Every structure is written in C-alpha cells, then in structure tokens.
CSV table of C-alpha atoms in Angstrom, one decimal:
chain,number,residue,atom,x,y,z
A,1,MET,CA,118.1,67.5,74.0
A,2,ALA,CA,115.8,67.0,71.0
A,3,ASP,CA,115.6,63.0,71.6
A,4,ALA,CA,113.9,63.9,75.1
A,5,LEU,CA,112.0,65.7,73.4
A,6,CYS,CA,110.7,63.7,70.5
A,7,PRO,CA,110.8,59.9,69.2
A,8,PRO,CA,113.6,58.4,68.2
A,9,ARG,CA,112.3,56.0,65.9
A,10,GLN,CA,111.2,58.2,63.3
A,11,SER,CA,113.5,60.2,61.0
A,12,LEU,CA,110.3,63.0,60.0
A,13,THR,CA,109.2,63.2,63.0
A,14,LEU,CA,112.9,63.8,64.4
A,15,LEU,CA,113.2,66.5,61.6
A,16,ALA,CA,109.6,68.5,62.4
A,17,CYS,CA,110.7,68.3,66.6
A,18,LEU,CA,113.7,70.2,65.7
A,19,PRO,CA,112.7,73.4,65.0
A,20,ALA,CA,110.1,73.2,68.4
A,21,HIS,CA,113.1,72.3,69.8
A,22,HIS,CA,115.4,75.7,69.2
A,23,PHE,CA,111.7,77.8,69.6
A,24,ILE,CA,111.1,76.0,73.1
A,25,ALA,CA,114.7,76.9,74.1
A,26,ALA,CA,115.0,80.2,72.7
A,27,THR,CA,111.2,81.5,74.0
A,28,ALA,CA,112.3,79.3,77.8
A,29,CYS,CA,112.2,81.4,80.9
A,30,GLN,CA,115.5,82.2,82.3
A,31,GLU,CA,114.8,81.4,85.9
A,32,ALA,CA,118.5,83.0,87.3
A,33,ASP,CA,117.1,85.9,85.7
A,34,TYR,CA,114.1,85.7,86.7
A,35,GLY,CA,115.0,85.1,90.6
A,36,TRP,CA,117.3,88.0,90.5
A,37,MET,CA,114.5,90.7,89.0
A,38,ILE,CA,111.8,89.6,91.6
A,39,ARG,CA,114.6,89.9,94.3
A,40,HIS,CA,116.4,93.1,92.8
A,41,TYR,CA,113.6,95.1,91.9
A,42,CYS,CA,109.9,93.6,93.6
A,43,LEU,CA,111.8,92.6,97.1
A,44,LYS,CA,113.6,95.9,97.5
A,45,GLN,CA,110.5,97.6,96.7
A,46,PHE,CA,108.4,95.3,99.0
A,47,GLN,CA,111.2,96.1,102.0
A,48,LEU,CA,110.7,99.9,101.2
A,49,SER,CA,106.8,99.8,101.8
A,50,MET,CA,106.9,97.6,104.9
A,51,GLU,CA,109.8,99.7,106.1
A,52,GLY,CA,107.5,102.7,106.0
A,53,ILE,CA,104.3,100.5,107.5
A,54,GLY,CA,106.8,99.9,110.7
A,55,GLN,CA,107.0,96.1,111.9
A,56,ARG,CA,103.9,96.9,114.4
A,57,LEU,CA,101.8,96.7,112.0
A,58,TRP,CA,103.1,94.1,109.9
A,59,CYS,CA,99.8,92.0,111.1
A,60,ASP,CA,97.7,93.8,110.8
A,61,TRP,CA,96.1,92.7,107.4
A,62,GLU,CA,94.7,96.1,105.9
A,63,GLU,CA,97.5,97.8,106.3
A,64,THR,CA,99.7,95.2,104.7
A,65,VAL,CA,97.6,93.6,101.8
A,66,GLY,CA,98.2,96.8,99.5
A,67,THR,CA,101.4,96.2,99.8
A,68,TYR,CA,101.3,92.5,99.5
A,69,GLY,CA,98.9,93.1,96.4
A,70,GLU,CA,102.1,95.0,94.6
A,71,LEU,CA,104.7,92.5,95.0
A,72,THR,CA,102.3,90.1,93.5
A,73,ASN,CA,101.9,91.8,90.8
A,74,CYS,CA,105.6,92.7,90.4
A,75,THR,CA,106.1,88.9,90.8
A,76,ALA,CA,103.6,87.7,87.5
A,77,LEU,CA,104.7,91.1,85.3
A,78,ILE,CA,108.5,90.4,85.3
A,79,ALA,CA,107.7,86.3,84.7
A,80,GLU,CA,105.5,87.5,81.5
A,81,ARG,CA,108.1,90.0,80.7
A,82,LEU,CA,110.9,86.7,80.7
A,83,ASP,CA,108.1,84.5,79.0
A,84,CYS,CA,108.1,82.8,82.6
A,85,TYR,CA,105.2,80.7,84.1
A,86,TRP,CA,103.6,82.1,87.0
A,87,PRO,CA,103.3,81.0,89.5
A,88,ASN,CA,106.7,78.7,89.6
A,89,ARG,CA,108.9,77.4,91.8
A,90,LEU,CA,110.7,80.4,92.0
A,91,VAL,CA,107.8,82.3,93.5
A,92,ASP,CA,106.9,79.7,95.4
A,93,GLU,CA,110.4,79.7,97.3
A,94,PHE,CA,110.7,83.5,97.2
A,95,PHE,CA,106.9,84.1,99.2
A,96,VAL,CA,108.0,81.4,101.2
A,97,ALA,CA,111.2,83.6,102.2
A,98,VAL,CA,108.8,87.0,102.9
A,99,HIS,CA,106.7,85.3,104.7
A,100,LYS,CA,109.2,84.0,106.9
A,101,GLN,CA,110.8,87.5,107.4
A,102,TYR,CA,107.9,89.5,107.7
A,103,PHE,CA,105.1,87.4,108.9
A,104,ARG,CA,106.6,84.4,111.4
A,105,ASN,CA,105.0,86.3,114.1
A,106,CYS,CA,101.2,86.9,112.4
A,107,SER,CA,98.5,84.7,113.8
A,108,PRO,CA,96.9,82.5,111.1
A,109,SER,CA,94.2,84.8,110.4
A,110,GLY,CA,96.6,87.4,109.0
A,111,ARG,CA,95.1,89.6,111.9
A,112,ALA,CA,96.4,91.0,114.6
A,113,LEU,CA,94.8,90.0,117.6
A,114,HIS,CA,94.0,92.6,120.2
A,115,ASP,CA,91.1,93.0,122.8
A,116,PRO,CA,88.1,95.4,121.3
A,117,PRO,CA,87.5,98.6,122.8
A,118,ASN,CA,85.9,98.9,126.4
A,119,GLY,CA,82.9,100.5,124.7
A,120,VAL,CA,82.1,97.6,122.5
A,121,LEU,CA,83.8,94.8,125.2
A,122,CYS,CA,81.8,96.0,128.5
A,123,PRO,CA,78.4,95.7,127.1
A,124,PHE,CA,78.9,91.9,126.1
A,125,ILE,CA,79.8,91.6,129.7
A,126,LEU,CA,77.8,93.3,131.3
A,127,LEU,CA,74.4,92.6,129.4
A,128,PRO,CA,74.3,88.8,129.8
A,129,VAL,CA,75.6,88.9,133.5
A,130,LEU,CA,72.1,91.4,134.2
A,131,VAL,CA,69.8,89.1,132.0
A,132,THR,CA,70.7,86.3,133.9
A,133,LEU,CA,70.6,88.2,137.3
A,134,LEU,CA,66.8,89.5,136.4
A,135,MET,CA,66.1,86.1,135.2
A,136,THR,CA,66.9,84.9,138.9
A,137,ALA,CA,65.0,87.3,140.8
A,138,LEU,CA,62.0,87.1,138.3
A,139,VAL,CA,61.9,82.8,139.2
A,140,VAL,CA,62.3,83.6,142.6
A,141,TRP,CA,59.7,86.4,142.9
A,142,ARG,CA,57.3,84.2,140.5
A,143,SER,CA,57.6,80.8,142.9
A,144,LYS,CA,57.3,82.8,145.9
A,145,ARG,CA,54.0,84.3,144.5
A,146,SER,CA,52.9,81.1,143.7
A,147,GLU,CA,53.1,79.5,146.7
A,148,GLY,CA,50.1,80.8,148.0
A,149,ILE,CA,47.8,80.3,145.5
A,150,VAL,CA,47.0,76.9,145.6
C-alpha cells in the first residue's frame, strides 16, 4: 500500500511516506459504518417525518423542504463525525434512492401542479375576452362613424 502512495526508488522518501500512510489509514472514512449510520439514523427520521407529512403532500416542496434539509444536514454531520468527505459516492447513491422512493412522481419543478383558485383563474380568462370584444366593437363603431365623414 505504501508503494502506491510513495515513489519506490528513493528509500528516504519511502521512510517519510510510511508515517503518512499510517496516518491516512487511521483517519480514513469507514464507508460501511457511514452507510449504515445514514440509513439507520438519518433515513429512519426522514421516513417518520415523511409519514407525518402524508404521501399526498410529498411533491409539495414547501411541505418537504424542512424535512429534506434535516436529512441533508444529518448526512453531513455523520460524515464530519466519521472523518468522511461530504458529499461523496455513498451520499449520492443514498439521495438517488431517496428520490426514487419519495419523489419519483413529482414534476421536475418540484412543485405539485394544480389549477389556481377560481378567484384568480376567472379574471385571467374573462378580462382578455372582454377586452377583445370591446376592441372589436370599438373598431366597428369607429369604422361606421368615419364612413360618413369624407
């Protein structure tokens, strides 16, 4: 293992790299432990929170942003405690699995799509129709009025 970290030709360099190798091995991230902890601590809490929100609201970003933020922070804190880099491959795979389970039926914008209330929708439909009819009537009235003036 030291051969992969240090050049093999120089014995002095090899002696200097051996302590570094042991330091790296002692402080390296234990991916198995990290994966287990994010599944058993972070994911369990996220599942409980999402059940509390209810499946009907999973695609409503305003409802899930807090829970999703807690999940993200949990994975980052555990990575920090275990001296793991964050984000990393395990975190990426973890979040892809979370998205496949909880957000696979959501729109790409992250918001549940639905029609606005009638109080908002009706003016946006009626106003252009009325303006079009008014302008048509004004043009017809003006054209009839100008025919007599020549």
